[in-house]
Short mmCIF file of C-alpha atoms and ligand atoms in Angstrom, two decimals:
data_model
loop_
_atom_site.label_atom_id
_atom_site.label_comp_id
_atom_site.label_asym_id
_atom_site.label_seq_id
_atom_site.Cartn_x
_atom_site.Cartn_y
_atom_site.Cartn_z
CA MET T 1 -18.64 -24.70 -5.67
CA TYR T 2 -20.45 -24.29 -2.33
CA MET T 3 -22.70 -21.25 -2.54
CA ILE T 4 -24.30 -19.27 0.23
CA SER T 5 -27.49 -17.30 -0.31
CA THR T 6 -27.11 -13.52 -0.50
CA ASN T 7 -29.32 -13.35 2.61
CA SER T 8 -26.45 -14.64 4.71
CA LEU T 9 -24.08 -11.80 3.73
CA VAL T 10 -22.90 -10.04 6.84
CA LYS T 11 -22.64 -6.26 6.80
CA LEU T 12 -19.30 -5.37 8.35
CA ASP T 13 -19.44 -2.52 10.82
CA PHE T 14 -16.78 -0.07 9.66
CA ASN T 15 -18.24 2.55 12.03
CA ASN T 16 -17.12 0.75 15.16
CA THR T 17 -14.67 3.38 16.35
CA GLU T 18 -14.00 1.65 19.65
CA ILE T 19 -12.30 -1.19 17.73
CA ALA T 20 -10.80 1.15 15.12
CA PHE T 21 -9.00 3.35 17.67
CA ARG T 22 -8.40 0.84 20.45
CA ASN T 23 -4.63 1.33 20.22
CA LYS T 24 -4.84 5.14 20.32
CA SER T 25 -4.64 6.97 23.64
CA ASP T 26 -6.82 10.06 24.15
CA LYS T 27 -3.73 12.16 23.47
CA ASP T 28 -2.96 10.31 20.22
CA LEU T 29 -6.56 10.69 19.12
CA GLU T 30 -6.47 14.42 19.80
CA LYS T 31 -3.25 14.71 17.79
CA ALA T 32 -4.73 12.77 14.87
CA TYR T 33 -7.77 15.06 15.00
CA TRP T 34 -5.69 18.22 14.64
CA LEU T 35 -3.49 16.64 12.01
CA PHE T 36 -6.38 15.67 9.73
CA LYS T 37 -7.93 19.10 10.36
CA MET T 38 -4.72 20.72 9.11
CA VAL T 39 -4.37 18.33 6.19
CA ALA T 40 -7.95 19.12 5.15
CA SER T 41 -6.86 22.64 4.38
CA ASN T 42 -5.70 22.77 0.79
CA THR T 43 -4.08 26.17 1.29
CA LEU T 44 -2.17 25.07 4.35
CA ILE T 45 -0.75 22.05 2.51
CA LYS T 46 0.12 24.20 -0.51
CA ILE T 47 1.99 26.72 1.62
CA GLY T 48 3.30 24.22 4.16
CA THR T 49 4.96 21.86 1.68
CA PRO T 50 7.53 24.30 0.21
CA MET T 51 8.02 25.94 3.62
CA THR T 52 8.83 22.59 5.25
CA ASN T 53 11.15 21.65 2.40
CA PHE T 54 12.95 24.97 2.75
CA ALA T 55 13.24 24.68 6.54
CA LEU T 56 14.70 21.16 6.25
CA LYS T 57 17.11 22.28 3.54
CA VAL T 58 18.53 25.17 5.53
CA GLY T 59 18.64 23.06 8.69
CA LEU T 60 15.94 24.77 10.79
CA PRO T 61 15.13 22.59 13.83
CA ILE T 62 11.71 21.38 12.69
CA GLN T 63 12.42 17.64 12.58
CA GLY T 64 11.11 17.23 16.13
CA ILE T 65 7.78 18.84 15.21
CA ILE T 66 7.46 16.66 12.11
CA ARG T 67 8.41 13.54 14.05
CA ASN T 68 5.68 14.16 16.63
CA THR T 69 2.94 15.03 14.17
CA ILE T 70 2.60 13.89 10.56
CA TYR T 71 5.51 11.42 10.82
CA LYS T 72 4.04 9.73 13.90
CA GLN T 73 0.67 9.38 12.18
CA PHE T 74 1.93 7.83 8.93
CA CYS T 75 5.33 6.22 9.73
CA GLY T 76 6.47 3.47 12.06
CA GLY T 77 9.92 4.76 13.01
CA GLU T 78 13.30 5.76 11.68
CA SER T 79 14.70 2.21 11.55
CA ILE T 80 13.37 -1.35 11.55
CA GLU T 81 14.00 -1.63 15.29
CA GLY T 82 12.38 1.77 15.80
CA CYS T 83 9.15 0.34 14.36
CA SER T 84 8.82 -2.40 16.98
CA GLN T 85 6.29 -0.55 19.12
CA ALA T 86 4.11 0.37 16.14
CA ILE T 87 4.28 -3.24 14.88
CA ALA T 88 3.23 -4.54 18.30
CA GLU T 89 0.35 -2.04 18.49
CA LEU T 90 -1.03 -3.20 15.13
CA GLY T 91 -0.50 -6.79 16.23
CA GLN T 92 -2.66 -6.27 19.31
CA GLY T 93 -5.53 -5.62 16.91
CA ARG T 94 -4.63 -8.72 14.81
CA VAL T 95 -3.25 -6.50 12.03
CA THR T 96 0.09 -7.43 10.49
CA THR T 97 2.77 -5.12 9.15
CA ILE T 98 4.40 -4.56 5.77
CA LEU T 99 7.69 -2.84 6.52
CA ASP T 100 8.16 -0.27 3.76
CA TYR T 101 11.57 1.40 3.55
CA SER T 102 10.40 4.71 2.14
CA VAL T 103 13.55 6.63 1.40
CA GLU T 104 13.13 8.41 -1.93
CA GLY T 105 14.97 10.77 -4.21
CA GLU T 106 18.59 9.57 -4.25
CA GLU T 107 19.58 8.13 -7.63
CA SER T 108 23.08 6.73 -7.21
CA GLU T 109 24.37 3.18 -7.46
CA GLU T 110 25.42 3.48 -3.84
CA SER T 111 21.93 4.43 -2.68
CA PHE T 112 20.33 1.63 -4.76
CA ASP T 113 22.72 -0.89 -3.16
CA GLN T 114 21.97 0.56 0.25
CA THR T 115 18.19 0.30 -0.33
CA CYS T 116 18.60 -3.28 -1.51
CA ALA T 117 20.60 -4.13 1.64
CA GLU T 118 17.95 -2.48 3.81
CA ILE T 119 15.11 -4.44 2.16
CA LEU T 120 17.09 -7.63 2.73
CA ARG T 121 17.23 -6.64 6.41
CA THR T 122 13.42 -6.40 6.43
CA VAL T 123 13.32 -9.95 5.03
CA ALA T 124 15.58 -11.20 7.83
CA TYR T 125 13.47 -9.30 10.39
CA ALA T 126 10.24 -10.77 8.97
CA GLN T 127 11.66 -14.24 9.43
CA GLN T 128 11.90 -13.65 13.18
CA ASN T 129 8.66 -11.76 13.62
CA GLU T 130 5.37 -13.28 12.58
CA LEU T 131 3.65 -9.91 12.82
CA ILE T 132 5.40 -8.99 9.56
CA SER T 133 3.32 -10.56 6.79
CA PHE T 134 5.00 -9.12 3.68
CA CYS T 135 8.09 -7.31 2.48
CA VAL T 136 7.80 -4.68 -0.24
CA PHE T 137 9.86 -2.63 -2.64
CA LYS T 138 9.39 0.13 -5.14
CA PRO T 139 11.41 -0.76 -8.28
CA THR T 140 12.73 2.80 -8.69
CA GLY T 141 14.29 2.47 -5.25
CA LEU T 142 16.62 -0.06 -6.85
CA GLY T 143 17.37 1.54 -10.20
CA ARG T 144 17.30 4.83 -12.08
CA PHE T 145 13.85 6.02 -13.22
CA ASP T 146 15.18 7.21 -16.60
CA LEU T 147 16.81 3.84 -17.20
CA PHE T 148 13.47 2.08 -16.62
CA ALA T 149 11.88 4.60 -19.01
CA LYS T 150 14.48 3.96 -21.69
CA VAL T 151 13.98 0.20 -21.52
CA ASP T 152 10.21 0.70 -21.51
CA ALA T 153 10.42 2.85 -24.65
CA GLN T 154 12.54 0.07 -26.22
CA GLN T 155 15.40 2.47 -26.85
CA PRO T 156 18.81 0.81 -27.29
CA LEU T 157 21.02 0.87 -24.18
CA THR T 158 24.70 1.74 -24.23
CA PRO T 159 27.02 -0.98 -22.83
CA THR T 160 27.30 1.02 -19.58
CA GLU T 161 23.53 1.24 -19.32
CA LYS T 162 23.20 -2.45 -20.11
CA ALA T 163 25.52 -3.22 -17.19
CA GLU T 164 23.55 -0.80 -15.01
CA PHE T 165 20.29 -2.52 -15.96
CA ASP T 166 21.78 -5.93 -15.17
CA ARG T 167 22.58 -4.63 -11.69
CA VAL T 168 18.94 -3.56 -11.22
CA TYR T 169 17.88 -7.08 -12.18
CA GLU T 170 20.39 -8.56 -9.73
CA ARG T 171 19.09 -6.41 -6.86
CA ILE T 172 15.47 -7.38 -7.56
CA ASP T 173 16.45 -11.01 -7.94
CA ARG T 174 18.46 -10.97 -4.70
CA ILE T 175 15.42 -9.70 -2.75
CA CYS T 176 12.95 -12.14 -4.34
CA HIS T 177 15.38 -15.03 -3.91
CA ALA T 178 15.87 -14.19 -0.21
CA CYS T 179 12.08 -14.01 0.24
CA HIS T 180 11.68 -17.37 -1.47
CA ASP T 181 14.29 -19.00 0.77
CA ALA T 182 12.78 -17.43 3.88
CA GLY T 183 9.18 -18.19 2.85
CA ILE T 184 8.29 -14.49 3.11
CA LYS T 185 5.87 -12.87 0.67
CA VAL T 186 7.06 -9.78 -1.24
CA LEU T 187 5.10 -7.05 -3.00
CA ILE T 188 6.39 -5.17 -6.04
CA ASP T 189 4.77 -1.73 -6.09
CA ALA T 190 3.39 -0.30 -9.33
CA GLU T 191 4.56 3.08 -10.58
CA HIS T 192 4.10 5.33 -13.65
CA SER T 193 2.74 3.81 -16.86
CA TRP T 194 5.81 4.74 -18.92
CA ILE T 195 8.02 2.51 -16.78
CA GLN T 196 5.43 -0.10 -15.81
CA ASP T 197 6.00 -2.57 -18.68
CA THR T 198 9.59 -2.95 -17.50
CA ILE T 199 8.42 -3.48 -13.92
CA ASP T 200 5.82 -6.00 -15.12
CA ASP T 201 8.50 -7.92 -17.03
CA PHE T 202 10.66 -8.10 -13.90
CA ALA T 203 7.67 -9.17 -11.80
CA ARG T 204 6.58 -11.91 -14.24
CA ASP T 205 10.12 -13.23 -14.33
CA MET T 206 10.37 -13.29 -10.52
CA MET T 207 6.98 -14.98 -10.14
CA GLU T 208 7.97 -17.61 -12.68
CA LYS T 209 11.18 -18.26 -10.75
CA TYR T 210 9.94 -18.11 -7.17
CA ASN T 211 6.18 -18.86 -7.16
CA LYS T 212 6.37 -22.54 -8.16
CA GLU T 213 5.49 -23.99 -4.74
CA GLN T 214 3.58 -21.08 -3.17
CA VAL T 215 2.82 -17.39 -3.70
CA ILE T 216 5.93 -15.42 -2.80
CA VAL T 217 6.13 -12.57 -5.32
CA TYR T 218 3.16 -10.25 -5.97
CA ASN T 219 2.93 -7.77 -8.83
CA THR T 220 0.62 -4.74 -8.57
CA TYR T 221 -2.27 -4.08 -10.97
CA GLN T 222 -3.55 -0.48 -11.17
CA LEU T 223 -7.17 -0.67 -12.25
CA TYR T 224 -7.39 3.08 -13.00
CA ARG T 225 -5.65 2.02 -16.21
CA HIS T 226 -8.06 0.76 -18.85
CA ASP T 227 -5.68 -2.04 -19.90
CA LYS T 228 -4.84 -3.56 -16.55
CA PHE T 229 -7.72 -5.99 -16.07
CA ALA T 230 -6.64 -7.53 -19.37
CA SER T 231 -2.99 -7.67 -18.12
CA LEU T 232 -4.11 -9.50 -15.00
CA GLN T 233 -5.98 -12.09 -17.07
CA ALA T 234 -3.05 -12.49 -19.49
CA ASP T 235 -0.57 -12.91 -16.63
CA PHE T 236 -2.78 -15.53 -15.05
CA ALA T 237 -3.10 -17.44 -18.34
CA TYR T 238 0.71 -17.36 -18.65
CA ALA T 239 1.15 -18.48 -15.03
CA GLN T 240 -1.13 -21.43 -15.73
CA THR T 241 0.85 -22.52 -18.79
CA GLN T 242 4.16 -22.20 -16.89
CA ASN T 243 2.72 -23.74 -13.74
CA PHE T 244 3.40 -21.02 -11.21
CA TYR T 245 1.17 -19.12 -8.76
CA LEU T 246 0.21 -15.55 -9.59
CA GLY T 247 0.57 -12.90 -6.87
CA ALA T 248 -1.76 -9.93 -7.49
CA LYS T 249 -1.99 -6.75 -5.46
CA ILE T 250 -5.09 -5.00 -6.76
CA VAL T 251 -5.18 -1.20 -6.39
CA ARG T 252 -6.85 1.67 -8.19
CA GLY T 253 -3.63 3.65 -8.77
CA ALA T 254 -1.84 6.64 -7.29
CA TYR T 255 -0.60 8.73 -10.23
CA MET T 256 -3.78 9.69 -12.07
CA GLU T 257 -3.11 13.42 -12.48
CA ILE T 258 0.49 12.93 -13.61
CA GLU T 259 -0.60 10.26 -16.10
CA ARG T 260 -3.27 12.47 -17.62
CA GLU T 261 -1.04 15.54 -17.76
CA ARG T 262 1.83 13.65 -19.42
CA ALA T 263 -0.46 12.04 -21.99
CA ALA T 264 -1.96 15.44 -22.88
CA GLU T 265 1.45 17.10 -23.04
CA LYS T 266 3.00 14.40 -25.25
CA GLY T 267 -0.14 13.83 -27.29
CA TYR T 268 -0.80 10.15 -26.70
CA PRO T 269 -4.11 8.63 -25.50
CA THR T 270 -4.42 8.64 -21.73
CA PRO T 271 -3.89 5.22 -20.12
CA ILE T 272 -6.45 6.20 -17.46
CA GLN T 273 -10.06 5.02 -17.48
CA PRO T 274 -12.64 7.51 -18.77
CA ASN T 275 -14.20 7.95 -15.32
CA LYS T 276 -14.27 6.69 -11.74
CA ALA T 277 -17.17 4.32 -12.45
CA ALA T 278 -15.12 2.53 -15.13
CA CYS T 279 -12.19 2.28 -12.70
CA ASP T 280 -14.48 0.89 -9.97
CA LYS T 281 -15.98 -1.66 -12.38
CA ASP T 282 -12.57 -2.98 -13.42
CA TYR T 283 -11.46 -3.01 -9.78
CA ASP T 284 -14.45 -5.20 -8.86
CA ASP T 285 -13.97 -7.41 -11.94
CA ALA T 286 -10.30 -7.93 -11.01
CA ILE T 287 -11.29 -8.94 -7.47
CA ARG T 288 -13.91 -11.37 -8.81
CA PHE T 289 -11.41 -12.81 -11.27
CA CYS T 290 -8.84 -13.44 -8.52
CA LEU T 291 -11.45 -15.06 -6.29
CA ASP T 292 -12.58 -17.29 -9.16
CA HIS T 293 -9.02 -18.65 -9.32
CA ILE T 294 -8.06 -18.25 -5.68
CA ASN T 295 -6.37 -21.65 -5.46
CA ARG T 296 -3.76 -20.40 -7.94
CA ILE T 297 -3.72 -16.65 -7.11
CA GLY T 298 -2.55 -14.80 -4.02
CA LEU T 299 -4.72 -11.67 -3.72
CA MET T 300 -4.06 -8.45 -1.86
CA ALA T 301 -6.75 -5.76 -2.02
CA GLY T 302 -4.94 -2.46 -1.38
CA THR T 303 -7.76 0.00 -0.80
CA HIS T 304 -9.23 2.52 1.62
CA ASN T 305 -12.62 2.24 -0.04
CA GLU T 306 -15.25 0.84 2.34
CA ALA T 307 -17.57 -0.40 -0.41
CA SER T 308 -14.68 -2.26 -2.08
CA SER T 309 -13.75 -3.88 1.22
CA GLN T 310 -17.35 -4.92 1.90
CA PHE T 311 -17.56 -6.18 -1.70
CA LEU T 312 -14.54 -8.46 -1.28
CA ALA T 313 -15.87 -9.80 2.03
CA ASP T 314 -19.28 -10.48 0.40
CA GLU T 315 -17.76 -12.20 -2.62
CA MET T 316 -15.73 -14.41 -0.28
CA THR T 317 -18.88 -15.35 1.63
CA LEU T 318 -20.78 -16.08 -1.60
CA ARG T 319 -18.02 -18.45 -2.67
CA GLY T 320 -17.75 -20.11 0.74
CA ILE T 321 -14.18 -18.85 1.20
CA SER T 322 -13.08 -18.57 4.82
CA PRO T 323 -12.09 -15.06 6.01
CA ALA T 324 -8.81 -16.58 7.19
CA ASN T 325 -7.89 -17.99 3.74
CA ASP T 326 -4.18 -17.24 3.49
CA HIS T 327 -4.41 -16.38 -0.22
CA ILE T 328 -6.42 -13.25 0.59
CA PHE T 329 -5.27 -10.06 2.34
CA PHE T 330 -6.90 -6.69 2.81
CA ALA T 331 -4.34 -3.87 3.06
CA GLN T 332 -4.24 -0.21 4.03
CA LEU T 333 -1.56 2.38 4.73
CA LEU T 334 -0.50 3.14 8.31
CA GLY T 335 -2.41 6.07 9.77
CA MET T 336 -5.31 5.78 7.34
CA SER T 337 -8.62 3.89 7.43
CA ASP T 338 -8.04 2.21 10.77
CA ASN T 339 -11.80 1.67 10.84
CA LEU T 340 -11.38 -0.76 7.92
CA SER T 341 -8.21 -2.45 9.11
CA PHE T 342 -9.18 -3.18 12.70
CA ASN T 343 -12.84 -4.04 12.06
CA LEU T 344 -11.88 -6.44 9.25
CA ALA T 345 -9.24 -8.04 11.46
CA GLU T 346 -11.74 -8.32 14.31
CA ALA T 347 -14.09 -10.15 11.92
CA GLY T 348 -11.33 -12.68 11.19
CA TYR T 349 -9.98 -11.43 7.83
CA ASN T 350 -6.26 -11.18 7.06
CA VAL T 351 -5.24 -7.54 7.21
CA ALA T 352 -1.87 -5.89 6.68
CA LYS T 353 -0.77 -2.29 6.84
CA TYR T 354 2.10 -0.66 4.94
CA MET T 355 4.38 0.81 7.58
CA PRO T 356 6.74 3.33 5.98
CA TYR T 357 9.95 3.96 7.87
CA GLY T 358 13.23 5.79 7.43
CA PRO T 359 14.93 9.01 8.53
CA VAL T 360 12.47 11.91 8.83
CA LYS T 361 14.05 13.99 6.07
CA ALA T 362 14.23 11.06 3.63
CA VAL T 363 10.57 10.08 3.97
CA MET T 364 9.26 13.63 3.49
CA PRO T 365 8.27 13.03 -0.19
CA TYR T 366 6.12 10.10 1.01
CA LEU T 367 4.58 12.26 3.74
CA PHE T 368 3.84 15.14 1.36
CA ARG T 369 2.10 12.68 -0.98
CA ARG T 370 -0.06 11.42 1.91
CA ALA T 371 -0.88 14.98 2.91
CA GLN T 372 -1.75 15.95 -0.66
CA GLU T 373 -3.74 12.76 -1.20
CA ASN T 374 -5.75 13.45 1.93
CA THR T 375 -6.41 16.98 0.76
CA SER T 376 -7.39 16.02 -2.77
CA VAL T 377 -9.22 12.72 -2.22
CA GLY T 378 -12.63 14.23 -1.57
CA GLY T 379 -14.25 12.62 1.42
CA GLN T 380 -11.33 10.59 2.84
CA THR T 381 -10.14 13.26 5.28
CA SER T 382 -13.65 14.18 6.33
CA ARG T 383 -14.32 10.45 6.82
CA GLU T 384 -11.22 10.15 9.04
CA LEU T 385 -12.28 13.28 10.95
CA SER T 386 -15.85 12.17 11.48
CA LEU T 387 -14.66 8.82 12.85
CA ILE T 388 -12.22 10.51 15.24
CA VAL T 389 -14.95 12.89 16.44
CA LYS T 390 -17.31 9.94 16.94
CA GLU T 391 -14.71 8.12 19.03
CA LYS T 392 -13.91 11.24 21.08
CA LYS T 393 -17.61 11.58 21.90
CA ARG T 394 -17.93 7.87 22.69
CA ARG T 395 -15.00 8.04 25.12
CA LYS T 396 -16.38 11.17 26.74
CA SER T 397 -19.76 9.58 27.41
CA GLU T 398 -18.08 6.36 28.58
CA ASN T 399 -16.00 8.39 31.02
CA LYS T 400 -19.14 10.12 32.26
CA LEU T 401 -20.87 6.79 32.81
CA THR T 402 -17.85 5.44 34.64
CA ALA T 403 -17.84 8.53 36.85
CA ILE T 404 -21.56 8.08 37.64
CA GLY T 405 -20.92 4.40 38.30
CA TYR T 406 -18.28 5.29 40.84
CA ARG T 407 -20.67 7.60 42.67
CA LEU T 408 -23.49 5.04 42.86
C1 LIG A 1 -1.93 -1.14 0.72
C2 LIG A 1 -1.88 -0.22 -0.46
C3 LIG A 1 -0.90 -0.38 -1.42
C4 LIG A 1 -0.87 0.47 -2.53
N1 LIG A 1 0.09 0.28 -3.49
C5 LIG A 1 0.08 1.05 -4.61
C6 LIG A 1 1.00 0.83 -5.67
O1 LIG A 1 1.85 -0.07 -5.61
N2 LIG A 1 0.93 1.64 -6.77
C7 LIG A 1 -0.03 2.62 -6.89
O2 LIG A 1 -0.09 3.29 -7.92
N3 LIG A 1 -0.90 2.87 -5.87
C8 LIG A 1 -0.87 2.12 -4.75
N4 LIG A 1 -1.75 2.37 -3.74
C9 LIG A 1 -2.63 3.58 -3.80
C10 LIG A 1 -3.93 3.25 -4.51
O3 LIG A 1 -3.63 2.96 -5.86
C11 LIG A 1 -4.94 4.41 -4.48
O4 LIG A 1 -4.38 5.58 -4.96
C12 LIG A 1 -5.50 4.73 -3.13
O5 LIG A 1 -5.62 3.60 -2.35
C13 LIG A 1 -6.90 5.36 -3.30
O6 LIG A 1 -7.79 4.43 -3.89
P1 LIG A 1 -8.88 3.65 -3.03
O7 LIG A 1 -9.22 2.37 -3.69
O8 LIG A 1 -8.36 3.52 -1.67
O9 LIG A 1 -10.09 4.67 -2.90
P2 LIG A 1 -11.12 5.43 -3.82
O10 LIG A 1 -11.31 6.69 -3.06
O11 LIG A 1 -12.32 4.63 -4.10
O12 LIG A 1 -10.44 5.71 -5.19
C14 LIG A 1 -9.64 6.81 -5.48
C15 LIG A 1 -8.87 6.36 -6.68
O13 LIG A 1 -9.77 6.08 -7.78
C16 LIG A 1 -9.15 6.42 -9.01
N5 LIG A 1 -9.94 7.47 -9.65
C17 LIG A 1 -10.47 8.56 -9.05
N6 LIG A 1 -11.15 9.33 -9.96
C18 LIG A 1 -11.03 8.69 -11.14
C19 LIG A 1 -11.47 8.99 -12.46
N7 LIG A 1 -12.19 10.09 -12.72
N8 LIG A 1 -11.16 8.14 -13.45
C20 LIG A 1 -10.44 7.01 -13.21
N9 LIG A 1 -9.98 6.68 -11.98
C21 LIG A 1 -10.28 7.50 -10.96
C22 LIG A 1 -7.74 6.90 -8.65
O14 LIG A 1 -6.90 5.78 -8.73
C23 LIG A 1 -7.88 7.36 -7.21
O15 LIG A 1 -6.66 7.30 -6.50
C24 LIG A 1 -1.82 1.52 -2.64
C25 LIG A 1 -2.80 1.68 -1.67
C26 LIG A 1 -2.84 0.84 -0.59
C27 LIG A 1 -3.92 1.03 0.44
#
């Protein structure tokens, strides 16, 4: 393999706020500043979450406020068409979109069918719009959580449940099949450990069916789990024997507290790594492993961690892999870590952002999670704030210079 000396590694500039916030007007920047300021307050989020839920429940007219603040920061729009401006804005910075229908909570056959139909609409939309690089679904958007849990625990299903489970399979298959026919890549999100084996089985099956010619289906590997680097290696070994491509979205994992609490409550060993360093090590090892087999693996690095992003870029350089290699994507969530997304894209890497969409009320659970995550993830909010402040200052001094220039 062609190797490049470590001296030629290029340090990416994730502090370039001019590039990071190019698509934000002064007004948008000011709004983002106040939003992250509010989110930084643990107390405010603690009080605000139940108050907002209550206000929405009793029909107080707060949807407009939500739409113009937290919703605008983290969501693309209320429908696919409503996202077109946000998609175009990302596209101007060479960042592609992952349309993420984020309606949560409803657990009826009707709502699962409706979600499936909506995801199929995102596939059709992606076919016409090259700024959409992936489709995505959360398996529990297509089937009942408790049903997944029952299958995972290997409990026998009643005939009715068996039929219900078959319908979940059909929905997942319909989406993956449509993506295969359209040549659109699709991500399967990872969820809680006590339903994840079932999701992994679905994902393996779909990859085996639809990844024969190219990477279409991607499973997600949560490296905060101590067993997931081994799963990734086992899945790759299986993919090799069955001659299909592996799609791997590598993340750290979003449900750490819930996982630990449940394990303690039920008295089983926690699936979570002993500490952050162990999680980071497995994350890096998983990235290296994918790069070592990049001809047969499609890799997405879903992270807001700057060191992890620099690490992936460096490892690509060391292996002589082009930034534009279409088997490698960096990914972030809309409204977060724009400094990573836009600076990576500017440097020629493939970058995609999850763009949640859906009616305001229905995406509130997603928004509360983002708010809580930004409160609890030490450093992330202050990082967002410091970048916004830096950009505000940069614009102010640029404006001053322009004004002086005019007078000269
Ligand atoms: C594009 C994208 C897609 C995603 N998809 C999914 C998904 O499908 N499923 C999912 O679960 N999550 C998903 N996530 C969320 C992701 O798993 C992380 O929760 C989030 O990105 C924070 O991790 P980080 O790598 O960005 O940053 P970091 O700040 O470096 O890491 C924080 C994370 O490290 C881990 N961690 C922190 N402390 C410890 C500790 N003491 N011991 C062990 N681990 C620790 C936790 O996972 C925590 O969330 C996605 C994120 C992105 C950006």
